Tab-separated table of C-alpha atoms and ligand atoms in Angstrom:
chain	number	residue	atom	x	y	z
A	169	UNK	CA	-27.857	-14.867	35.263
A	170	UNK	CA	-28.386	-11.539	32.964
A	171	UNK	CA	-24.945	-9.877	34.709
A	172	UNK	CA	-22.963	-12.958	33.796
A	173	UNK	CA	-24.438	-13.027	30.643
A	174	UNK	CA	-23.671	-8.495	29.816
A	175	UNK	CA	-20.063	-9.714	30.812
A	176	UNK	CA	-19.208	-12.164	28.648
A	177	UNK	CA	-20.202	-10.314	26.119
A	178	UNK	CA	-18.633	-7.175	27.045
A	179	UNK	CA	-15.616	-9.263	27.610
A	180	UNK	CA	-15.734	-10.628	23.853
A	181	UNK	CA	-16.259	-7.410	22.714
A	182	UNK	CA	-13.743	-6.150	24.515
A	183	UNK	CA	-11.730	-9.020	22.299
A	184	UNK	CA	-12.590	-7.562	19.230
A	185	UNK	CA	-12.768	-4.004	19.981
A	186	UNK	CA	-12.655	-1.904	16.799
A	187	UNK	CA	-9.789	-0.393	16.086
A	188	UNK	CA	-10.890	3.588	16.102
A	189	UNK	CA	-8.434	5.564	15.071
A	190	UNK	CA	-9.767	7.494	12.264
A	191	UNK	CA	-6.976	6.635	9.785
A	192	UNK	CA	-6.347	6.054	6.253
A	193	UNK	CA	-9.711	7.678	5.309
A	194	UNK	CA	-7.884	7.241	2.014
A	195	UNK	CA	-4.416	5.412	1.134
A	196	UNK	CA	-1.899	5.694	2.761
A	197	UNK	CA	1.483	6.873	0.652
A	198	UNK	CA	4.520	6.628	1.192
A	199	UNK	CA	8.038	4.496	1.582
A	200	UNK	CA	9.137	1.551	2.958
A	201	UNK	CA	12.834	-0.735	3.769
A	202	UNK	CA	11.855	-3.184	2.540
A	203	UNK	CA	11.843	-4.880	-0.912
A	204	UNK	CA	15.257	-2.830	-1.472
A	205	UNK	CA	16.859	-3.013	0.858
A	206	UNK	CA	15.699	-5.790	2.500
A	207	UNK	CA	18.376	-6.971	5.402
A	208	UNK	CA	21.142	-5.127	4.846
A	209	UNK	CA	22.296	-4.671	8.222
A	210	UNK	CA	26.229	-3.859	7.095
A	211	UNK	CA	26.621	-0.226	7.848
A	212	UNK	CA	30.316	-1.098	8.237
A	213	UNK	CA	31.344	-1.731	4.150
A	214	UNK	CA	27.406	-0.418	2.621
A	215	UNK	CA	26.634	2.362	4.509
A	216	UNK	CA	25.157	3.014	1.450
A	217	UNK	CA	22.499	0.640	1.432
A	218	UNK	CA	21.918	-0.252	5.008
A	219	UNK	CA	19.040	-0.253	7.740
A	220	UNK	CA	19.130	2.452	9.565
A	221	UNK	CA	18.855	5.869	11.148
A	222	UNK	CA	21.022	7.146	8.147
A	223	UNK	CA	19.337	6.080	5.440
A	224	UNK	CA	15.697	6.789	7.311
A	225	UNK	CA	17.153	10.481	8.039
A	226	UNK	CA	18.563	11.064	3.485
A	227	UNK	CA	15.258	9.777	2.806
A	228	UNK	CA	13.124	11.740	4.716
A	229	UNK	CA	14.815	14.250	4.090
A	230	UNK	CA	14.921	13.895	0.125
A	231	UNK	CA	10.727	13.376	0.806
A	232	UNK	CA	10.635	16.609	1.549
A	233	UNK	CA	13.324	17.789	-1.080
A	234	UNK	CA	12.012	16.901	-4.198
A	235	UNK	CA	8.352	17.032	-3.284
A	236	UNK	CA	7.067	13.717	-2.015
A	237	UNK	CA	5.735	14.407	1.117
A	238	UNK	CA	3.606	17.867	-0.253
A	239	UNK	CA	1.999	14.982	-2.990
A	240	UNK	CA	0.550	13.111	0.419
A	241	UNK	CA	4.049	10.697	0.436
A	242	UNK	CA	4.488	10.734	3.983
A	243	UNK	CA	4.927	7.631	5.966
A	244	UNK	CA	8.700	6.311	6.148
A	245	UNK	CA	8.666	3.033	6.870
A	246	UNK	CA	11.475	0.730	8.972
A	247	UNK	CA	11.185	-3.026	7.848
A	248	UNK	CA	12.945	-5.966	9.589
A	249	UNK	CA	16.308	-6.309	10.936
A	250	UNK	CA	16.149	-3.352	13.031
A	251	UNK	CA	16.795	-4.527	16.723
A	252	UNK	CA	19.253	-6.021	17.968
A	253	UNK	CA	18.875	-10.077	18.439
A	254	UNK	CA	17.677	-10.060	21.721
A	255	UNK	CA	15.666	-7.794	24.549
A	256	UNK	CA	16.486	-5.258	26.938
A	257	UNK	CA	16.642	-6.156	30.356
A	258	UNK	CA	13.068	-5.220	31.029
A	259	UNK	CA	11.673	-6.965	27.621
A	260	UNK	CA	11.406	-4.312	25.247
A	261	UNK	CA	12.713	-4.768	22.045
A	262	UNK	CA	15.754	-2.842	21.085
A	263	UNK	CA	17.276	-0.732	18.131
A	264	UNK	CA	20.712	-1.816	16.865
A	265	UNK	CA	22.563	0.850	18.910
A	266	UNK	CA	25.742	0.672	15.958
A	267	UNK	CA	22.763	1.406	13.440
A	268	UNK	CA	19.874	3.827	14.862
A	269	UNK	CA	22.528	5.602	17.390
A	270	UNK	CA	19.939	7.784	18.416
A	271	UNK	CA	17.375	5.686	19.719
A	272	UNK	CA	13.853	4.922	17.339
A	273	UNK	CA	12.734	8.530	19.674
A	274	UNK	CA	15.052	10.490	18.217
A	275	UNK	CA	14.250	9.108	14.367
A	276	UNK	CA	10.795	9.592	15.355
A	277	UNK	CA	11.211	13.476	16.629
A	278	UNK	CA	13.393	14.067	13.265
A	279	UNK	CA	10.319	12.678	11.020
A	280	UNK	CA	8.094	13.860	12.284
A	281	UNK	CA	10.050	17.302	12.252
A	282	UNK	CA	9.931	16.973	8.303
A	283	UNK	CA	5.542	16.786	8.842
A	284	UNK	CA	6.651	13.045	7.767
A	285	UNK	CA	5.472	9.737	9.819
A	286	UNK	CA	7.523	7.084	11.311
A	287	UNK	CA	6.624	3.518	10.219
A	288	UNK	CA	8.033	0.241	12.267
A	289	UNK	CA	7.924	-3.226	11.711
A	290	UNK	CA	7.200	-5.967	13.963
A	291	UNK	CA	5.690	-9.868	14.041
A	292	UNK	CA	3.666	-12.309	15.851
A	293	UNK	CA	5.639	-14.990	16.175
A	294	UNK	CA	9.061	-16.065	17.947
A	295	UNK	CA	11.323	-14.840	15.732
A	296	UNK	CA	10.682	-12.172	13.095
A	297	UNK	CA	10.676	-13.417	8.951
A	298	UNK	CA	14.481	-12.152	9.106
A	299	UNK	CA	15.679	-13.943	12.538
A	300	UNK	CA	14.940	-11.410	14.775
A	301	UNK	CA	12.968	-10.790	18.059
A	302	UNK	CA	9.308	-12.248	17.574
A	303	UNK	CA	6.445	-10.783	19.448
A	304	UNK	CA	4.924	-13.464	21.161
A	305	UNK	CA	0.725	-13.027	22.449
A	306	UNK	CA	2.283	-12.495	25.951
A	307	UNK	CA	4.882	-9.078	24.499
A	308	UNK	CA	2.349	-8.006	22.658
A	309	UNK	CA	1.432	-5.022	24.718
A	310	UNK	CA	4.584	-4.090	25.904
A	311	UNK	CA	5.573	-3.513	22.177
A	312	UNK	CA	2.209	-1.805	21.539
A	313	UNK	CA	3.702	0.351	24.326
A	314	UNK	CA	7.212	0.785	23.305
A	315	UNK	CA	6.184	2.001	20.024
A	316	UNK	CA	3.393	4.470	21.149
A	317	UNK	CA	5.830	5.715	23.960
A	318	UNK	CA	8.601	6.679	20.834
A	319	UNK	CA	6.301	8.085	19.004
A	320	UNK	CA	5.556	5.697	16.097
A	321	UNK	CA	2.724	5.873	13.132
A	322	UNK	CA	2.237	3.007	12.136
A	323	UNK	CA	2.962	-0.752	12.538
A	324	UNK	CA	3.869	-3.086	10.069
A	325	UNK	CA	2.715	-6.043	12.064
A	326	UNK	CA	4.268	-9.911	9.813
A	327	UNK	CA	3.464	-13.280	10.921
A	328	UNK	CA	6.281	-15.695	10.249
A	329	UNK	CA	6.700	-18.343	13.513
A	330	UNK	CA	3.541	-18.097	14.633
A	331	UNK	CA	0.486	-20.449	14.029
A	332	UNK	CA	-2.863	-19.817	12.597
A	333	UNK	CA	-4.366	-20.315	16.387
A	334	UNK	CA	-1.831	-17.771	17.475
A	335	UNK	CA	-2.173	-15.497	14.500
A	336	UNK	CA	-6.336	-15.753	15.010
A	337	UNK	CA	-5.503	-14.243	18.770
A	338	UNK	CA	-2.945	-12.603	17.838
A	339	UNK	CA	-3.447	-9.481	15.234
A	340	UNK	CA	-7.135	-8.613	17.599
A	341	UNK	CA	-4.896	-8.621	20.590
A	342	UNK	CA	-2.492	-6.216	18.976
A	343	UNK	CA	-5.020	-3.891	17.363
A	344	UNK	CA	-6.250	-3.332	20.755
A	345	UNK	CA	-3.131	-2.735	22.238
A	346	UNK	CA	-2.307	-0.122	19.942
A	347	UNK	CA	-6.052	1.618	20.722
A	348	UNK	CA	-5.066	0.589	24.142
A	349	UNK	CA	-2.092	3.404	24.199
A	350	UNK	CA	-3.851	6.156	22.608
A	351	UNK	CA	-1.923	6.859	20.000
A	352	UNK	CA	-3.025	7.172	16.617
A	353	UNK	CA	-1.303	4.245	15.702
A	354	UNK	CA	-1.555	2.540	11.600
A	355	UNK	CA	-2.223	-0.935	11.649
A	356	UNK	CA	-1.043	-3.224	8.654
A	357	UNK	CA	-1.389	-6.656	8.837
A	358	UNK	CA	-0.259	-9.117	7.323
A	359	UNK	CA	-2.678	-11.980	8.713
A	360	UNK	CA	-4.531	-12.785	5.482
A	361	UNK	CA	-1.432	-13.509	3.094
A	362	UNK	CA	-0.545	-16.600	5.981
A	363	UNK	CA	-3.828	-17.944	5.848
A	364	UNK	CA	-4.070	-17.889	1.877
A	365	UNK	CA	-6.290	-14.754	1.548
A	366	UNK	CA	-9.391	-15.660	1.332
A	367	UNK	CA	-12.551	-16.471	3.196
A	368	UNK	CA	-13.174	-18.498	4.571
A	369	UNK	CA	-9.966	-19.010	6.296
A	370	UNK	CA	-9.926	-15.084	6.325
A	371	UNK	CA	-12.354	-13.259	7.512
A	372	UNK	CA	-12.583	-9.573	6.086
A	373	UNK	CA	-15.117	-8.322	7.847
A	374	UNK	CA	-12.986	-8.632	10.967
A	375	UNK	CA	-9.783	-7.369	9.570
A	376	UNK	CA	-11.672	-4.252	8.488
A	377	UNK	CA	-12.883	-3.918	12.129
A	378	UNK	CA	-9.403	-4.373	14.038
A	379	UNK	CA	-6.777	-3.142	10.921
A	380	UNK	CA	-6.618	-0.049	9.103
A	381	UNK	CA	-3.924	-2.343	5.978
A	382	UNK	CA	-3.403	-5.762	5.432
A	383	UNK	CA	-1.276	-7.759	3.137
A	384	UNK	CA	-3.417	-10.324	1.138
A	385	UNK	CA	-1.070	-12.315	-1.121
A	386	UNK	CA	2.764	-12.723	-1.993
A	387	UNK	CA	5.864	-10.101	-1.579
A	388	UNK	CA	6.504	-8.304	-4.650
A	389	UNK	CA	9.998	-9.135	-6.377
A	390	UNK	CA	11.408	-6.391	-8.642
A	391	UNK	CA	10.353	-7.747	-11.680
A	392	UNK	CA	7.348	-7.593	-14.307
A	393	UNK	CA	6.393	-11.235	-13.634
A	394	UNK	CA	6.248	-10.680	-9.967
A	395	UNK	CA	3.615	-7.439	-10.691
A	396	UNK	CA	2.065	-9.584	-13.123
A	397	UNK	CA	1.072	-12.600	-10.684
A	398	UNK	CA	-0.035	-10.432	-8.073
A	399	UNK	CA	-2.486	-8.577	-10.487
A	400	UNK	CA	-3.647	-11.649	-11.575
A	401	UNK	CA	-4.893	-13.108	-8.216
A	402	UNK	CA	-6.081	-9.177	-6.669
A	403	UNK	CA	-8.359	-9.324	-10.497
A	404	UNK	CA	-9.341	-13.642	-10.554
A	405	UNK	CA	-9.998	-13.367	-5.825
A	406	UNK	CA	-11.551	-9.777	-7.145
A	407	UNK	CA	-15.557	-10.657	-5.217
A	408	UNK	CA	-13.912	-11.674	-2.198
A	409	UNK	CA	-11.735	-8.741	-1.674
A	410	UNK	CA	-13.517	-5.344	-3.416
A	411	UNK	CA	-16.149	-5.028	-0.936
A	412	UNK	CA	-13.262	-5.502	1.764
A	413	UNK	CA	-11.531	-2.298	1.527
A	414	UNK	CA	-13.004	0.821	2.168
A	415	UNK	CA	-12.066	4.347	4.074
A	416	UNK	CA	-9.664	3.501	6.990
A	417	UNK	CA	-9.240	-0.274	5.933
A	418	UNK	CA	-6.566	-1.543	2.573
A	419	UNK	CA	-6.167	-4.537	0.861
A	420	UNK	CA	-2.514	-4.577	0.353
A	421	UNK	CA	-1.295	-5.753	-3.068
A	422	UNK	CA	2.615	-4.430	-1.431
A	423	UNK	CA	5.270	-2.375	-2.149
A	424	UNK	CA	5.509	-0.527	-5.697
A	425	UNK	CA	8.791	-1.460	-7.105
A	426	UNK	CA	8.686	2.019	-9.717
A	427	UNK	CA	12.484	3.257	-9.636
A	428	UNK	CA	13.576	0.235	-8.413
A	429	UNK	CA	15.455	-2.016	-11.524
A	430	UNK	CA	12.965	-4.059	-12.619
A	431	UNK	CA	10.716	-2.676	-14.933
A	432	UNK	CA	10.655	-0.467	-18.109
A	433	UNK	CA	8.974	2.641	-18.287
A	434	UNK	CA	5.401	1.061	-19.883
A	435	UNK	CA	6.215	-1.536	-17.071
A	436	UNK	CA	6.384	0.833	-14.450
A	437	UNK	CA	2.858	2.318	-15.645
A	438	UNK	CA	1.233	-0.381	-15.396
A	439	UNK	CA	1.966	-0.949	-12.270
A	440	UNK	CA	0.742	2.313	-10.322
A	441	UNK	CA	-2.033	2.348	-13.017
A	442	UNK	CA	-3.567	-0.787	-11.467
A	443	UNK	CA	-2.536	0.119	-7.706
A	444	UNK	CA	-4.207	3.312	-8.420
A	445	UNK	CA	-7.499	1.053	-9.587
A	446	UNK	CA	-7.932	-0.823	-6.691
A	447	UNK	CA	-6.913	2.121	-4.082
A	448	UNK	CA	-3.981	0.160	-3.050
A	449	UNK	CA	-1.640	2.252	-0.566
A	450	UNK	CA	1.305	3.579	-2.750
A	451	UNK	CA	3.821	2.754	-0.373
A	452	UNK	CA	7.248	3.482	-2.346
A	453	UNK	CA	10.067	0.652	-1.805
A	454	UNK	CA	13.348	2.143	-3.900
A	455	UNK	CA	16.014	4.952	-3.315
A	456	UNK	CA	14.678	8.713	-3.915
A	457	UNK	CA	18.701	9.290	-3.999
A	458	UNK	CA	19.349	8.157	-7.277
A	459	UNK	CA	15.928	7.496	-8.625
A	460	UNK	CA	15.239	8.498	-12.607
A	461	UNK	CA	13.413	11.210	-13.311
A	462	UNK	CA	11.060	9.176	-16.131
A	463	UNK	CA	10.976	6.933	-12.463
A	464	UNK	CA	9.933	9.956	-10.884
A	465	UNK	CA	7.679	11.816	-12.652
A	466	UNK	CA	5.175	8.558	-13.073
A	467	UNK	CA	5.745	8.155	-8.728
A	468	UNK	CA	3.932	12.059	-8.496
A	469	UNK	CA	1.767	11.725	-11.377
A	470	UNK	CA	-1.144	14.280	-9.982
A	471	UNK	CA	-3.784	12.442	-11.717
A	472	UNK	CA	-2.728	9.141	-10.848
A	473	UNK	CA	-2.275	9.867	-7.085
A	474	UNK	CA	-5.865	11.592	-7.383
A	475	UNK	CA	-7.817	8.807	-8.461
A	476	UNK	CA	-5.749	6.389	-5.737
A	477	UNK	CA	-7.721	8.629	-3.546
A	478	UNK	CA	-10.290	9.307	-3.868
A	479	UNK	CA	-12.625	9.988	-1.098
A	480	UNK	CA	-15.277	7.249	-2.308
A	481	UNK	CA	-12.428	5.090	-1.479
A	482	UNK	CA	-13.972	1.939	-3.527
A	483	UNK	CA	-11.634	-0.576	-4.374
A	484	UNK	CA	-11.905	-0.925	-8.583
A	485	UNK	CA	-11.952	-4.080	-10.875
A	486	UNK	CA	-10.495	-5.793	-13.725
A	487	UNK	CA	-14.659	-6.164	-15.681
A	488	UNK	CA	-13.265	-7.445	-18.765
A	489	UNK	CA	-10.318	-9.664	-20.234
A	490	UNK	CA	-10.360	-9.581	-23.695
A	491	UNK	CA	-6.851	-12.135	-24.844
A	492	UNK	CA	-4.173	-9.881	-23.244
A	493	UNK	CA	-5.725	-6.836	-23.568
A	494	UNK	CA	-7.292	-6.695	-19.908
A	495	UNK	CA	-9.844	-3.974	-19.112
A	496	UNK	CA	-9.987	-2.404	-15.171
A	497	UNK	CA	-12.333	-0.068	-13.897
A	498	UNK	CA	-12.711	1.905	-10.484
A	499	UNK	CA	-15.766	4.287	-9.890
A	500	UNK	CA	-14.765	7.770	-8.156
A	501	UNK	CA	-16.908	10.457	-6.007
A	502	UNK	CA	-18.825	12.899	-8.027
A	503	UNK	CA	-19.736	10.071	-11.274
A	504	UNK	CA	-15.820	10.168	-11.939
A	505	UNK	CA	-14.259	7.077	-12.552
A	506	UNK	CA	-11.023	5.609	-13.757
A	507	UNK	CA	-10.669	3.222	-16.935
A	508	UNK	CA	-7.328	1.218	-17.679
A	509	UNK	CA	-6.134	-1.056	-20.415
A	510	UNK	CA	-3.532	-3.132	-19.902
A	511	UNK	CA	-1.723	-5.103	-22.158
A	512	UNK	CA	0.227	-8.039	-20.369
A	513	UNK	CA	0.920	-9.291	-24.465
A	514	UNK	CA	4.787	-10.074	-25.004
A	515	UNK	CA	3.933	-8.964	-29.041
A	516	UNK	CA	6.409	-5.121	-29.475
A	517	UNK	CA	2.994	-4.653	-31.707
A	518	UNK	CA	1.229	-2.379	-29.505
A	519	UNK	CA	-2.323	-3.349	-28.944
A	520	UNK	CA	-5.228	-0.641	-30.735
A	521	UNK	CA	-8.446	-1.646	-28.397
A	522	UNK	CA	-11.847	-0.064	-29.564
A	523	UNK	CA	-14.618	0.281	-26.518
A	524	UNK	CA	-16.705	2.955	-26.204
A	525	UNK	CA	-18.050	4.467	-22.669
A	526	UNK	CA	-21.067	2.948	-22.672
A	527	UNK	CA	-19.193	-0.121	-23.553
A	528	UNK	CA	-17.628	0.200	-19.984
A	529	UNK	CA	-21.131	1.011	-18.723
A	530	UNK	CA	-20.460	4.300	-18.020
A	531	UNK	CA	-23.451	6.229	-19.416
A	532	UNK	CA	-24.863	8.543	-17.074
A	533	UNK	CA	-24.336	11.812	-18.041
A	534	UNK	CA	-26.458	11.849	-21.764
A	535	UNK	CA	-24.149	15.306	-22.476
A	536	UNK	CA	-21.036	12.668	-22.682
A	537	UNK	CA	-17.721	12.637	-20.746
A	538	UNK	CA	-14.102	14.650	-20.685
A	539	UNK	CA	-11.307	11.876	-21.285
A	540	UNK	CA	-7.790	12.735	-19.491
A	541	UNK	CA	-4.487	10.017	-20.620
A	542	UNK	CA	-3.724	10.292	-17.474
A	543	UNK	CA	-0.061	9.057	-18.311
A	544	UNK	CA	0.757	11.167	-21.051
A	545	UNK	CA	-1.341	14.108	-19.121
A	546	UNK	CA	-3.694	14.969	-22.464
A	547	UNK	CA	-7.117	16.113	-22.826
A	548	UNK	CA	-8.849	13.967	-25.458
A	549	UNK	CA	-11.604	15.994	-25.390
A	550	UNK	CA	-15.804	15.518	-24.659
A	551	UNK	CA	-17.290	11.850	-25.479
A	552	UNK	CA	-20.488	11.125	-25.596
A	553	UNK	CA	-21.337	7.135	-23.545
A	554	UNK	CA	-21.987	5.557	-27.328
A	555	UNK	CA	-18.940	7.195	-29.361
A	556	UNK	CA	-16.523	5.182	-29.654
A	557	UNK	CA	-12.493	5.568	-30.136
A	558	UNK	CA	-9.619	3.357	-30.190
A	559	UNK	CA	-6.869	3.073	-27.934
A	560	UNK	CA	-2.947	1.699	-28.847
A	561	UNK	CA	-1.648	-0.083	-25.528
A	562	UNK	CA	1.472	-1.099	-25.826
A	563	UNK	CA	3.494	-4.927	-24.615
A	564	UNK	CA	3.264	-4.895	-20.878
A	565	UNK	CA	1.808	-1.414	-21.188
A	566	UNK	CA	-1.144	0.671	-19.874
A	567	UNK	CA	-3.767	3.243	-21.147
A	568	UNK	CA	-5.725	4.789	-17.850
A	569	UNK	CA	-7.797	7.592	-19.015
A	570	UNK	CA	-9.590	9.943	-16.333
A	571	UNK	CA	-13.232	10.321	-16.887
A	572	UNK	CA	-14.956	13.385	-16.065
A	573	UNK	CA	-18.571	14.284	-16.306
A	574	UNK	CA	-18.463	17.158	-19.165
A	575	UNK	CA	-20.807	19.486	-16.936
A	576	UNK	CA	-17.448	19.191	-14.157
A	577	UNK	CA	-15.163	22.438	-14.982
A	578	UNK	CA	-12.244	21.373	-16.557
A	579	UNK	CA	-9.938	19.105	-13.931
A	580	UNK	CA	-6.637	21.773	-12.833
A	581	UNK	CA	-4.472	18.219	-13.020
B	898	LIG	C1	8.324	-10.740	5.344
B	898	LIG	C2	7.226	-9.922	4.360
B	898	LIG	C3	8.229	-8.888	3.928
B	898	LIG	C4	8.780	-8.513	4.492
B	898	LIG	C5	9.723	-9.736	4.943
B	898	LIG	C6	10.458	-9.621	6.164
B	898	LIG	O1	8.553	-11.877	3.691
B	898	LIG	O2	5.801	-9.796	3.738
B	898	LIG	O3	7.087	-8.318	3.175
B	898	LIG	O4	8.548	-7.629	6.226
B	898	LIG	O5	8.861	-11.109	6.005
B	898	LIG	O6	11.482	-10.013	6.881
């Protein structure tokens, strides 16, 4: 009787065995095909934009040559539409040989030789969202083993064409299968996005044990409207989402679209500021070959990255909403803070926001704090908690502040 009980406990615990890969103690940073390149498989007529090894290699080279890798953008991920429409004779997923003539292992070697990591995409279900072969429950083991054999470093596991009960089995099962390969593979789960993103349907403590990151909500599109919609959803549901995040386990509001067609300069700052406050993965989906200098400078802003990558790993929150002004706050290590004041308004006149650190509940250091404007790259001076200051915030733009105890040395960034 006793032994039977032990056996059952062991069997159950192996079912929910936690993902023990030690990865992403700070939010992952990198690049992914989907939002910018979608399911473009037309390499004959559109060789610059089609999903294939050439695109990945060109982006990998750029990530090295233009300083992206050295700032932490190291994951380069292939999203949907990389396979043939059928598995091979041994039941394995196979890349389309026209678009990936060297195969995924060779591509991983290419990426690794440049100090980068390769990500790949699969879907728990009968098909991927784009209609390519899916990973049914029976295929999980072979797919995990295939990815490990190819030396892939990240798996985005989507959830089209499966139901809730299959997902409840499949996501933990893939986690265990990845663990069993012995290769640390960042595991990105789209599971919560398919279940409405909220408890009780979504169990965030379980997700934190089996996945490294997860999509909570809708797909991002190339527009400010889409970014705003995501920001609002994350703010409204922050009490459920915020405690779920921490080192090794991150909420994912989806890709950065800075550098694409839909966001103005101000809006680009806003996406970055809120993603940094949310401790979100910074995964770009853009054309690094033609990106403007302005967008590049924003994405490469060292202080924004420093805030996003803070080792405490505590997701920030919206702490106030006054008309179209929103105040966001993230607590960082060493009693530092990041503040973002976002103006969601469309009134052309910049809004003046008057506040003080005390009003933002930043009061511990009575000697005061050094303030930096992150995107203006400007040191604003030392402020006592009760000293009032005013920030002009542009329409659909943001002012992001980095707040540092005055006793700490001048920030080198
Ligand atoms: C879903 C995902 C997207 C992308 C597409 C691919 O919509 O949420 O991020 O992976 O599928 O088809």
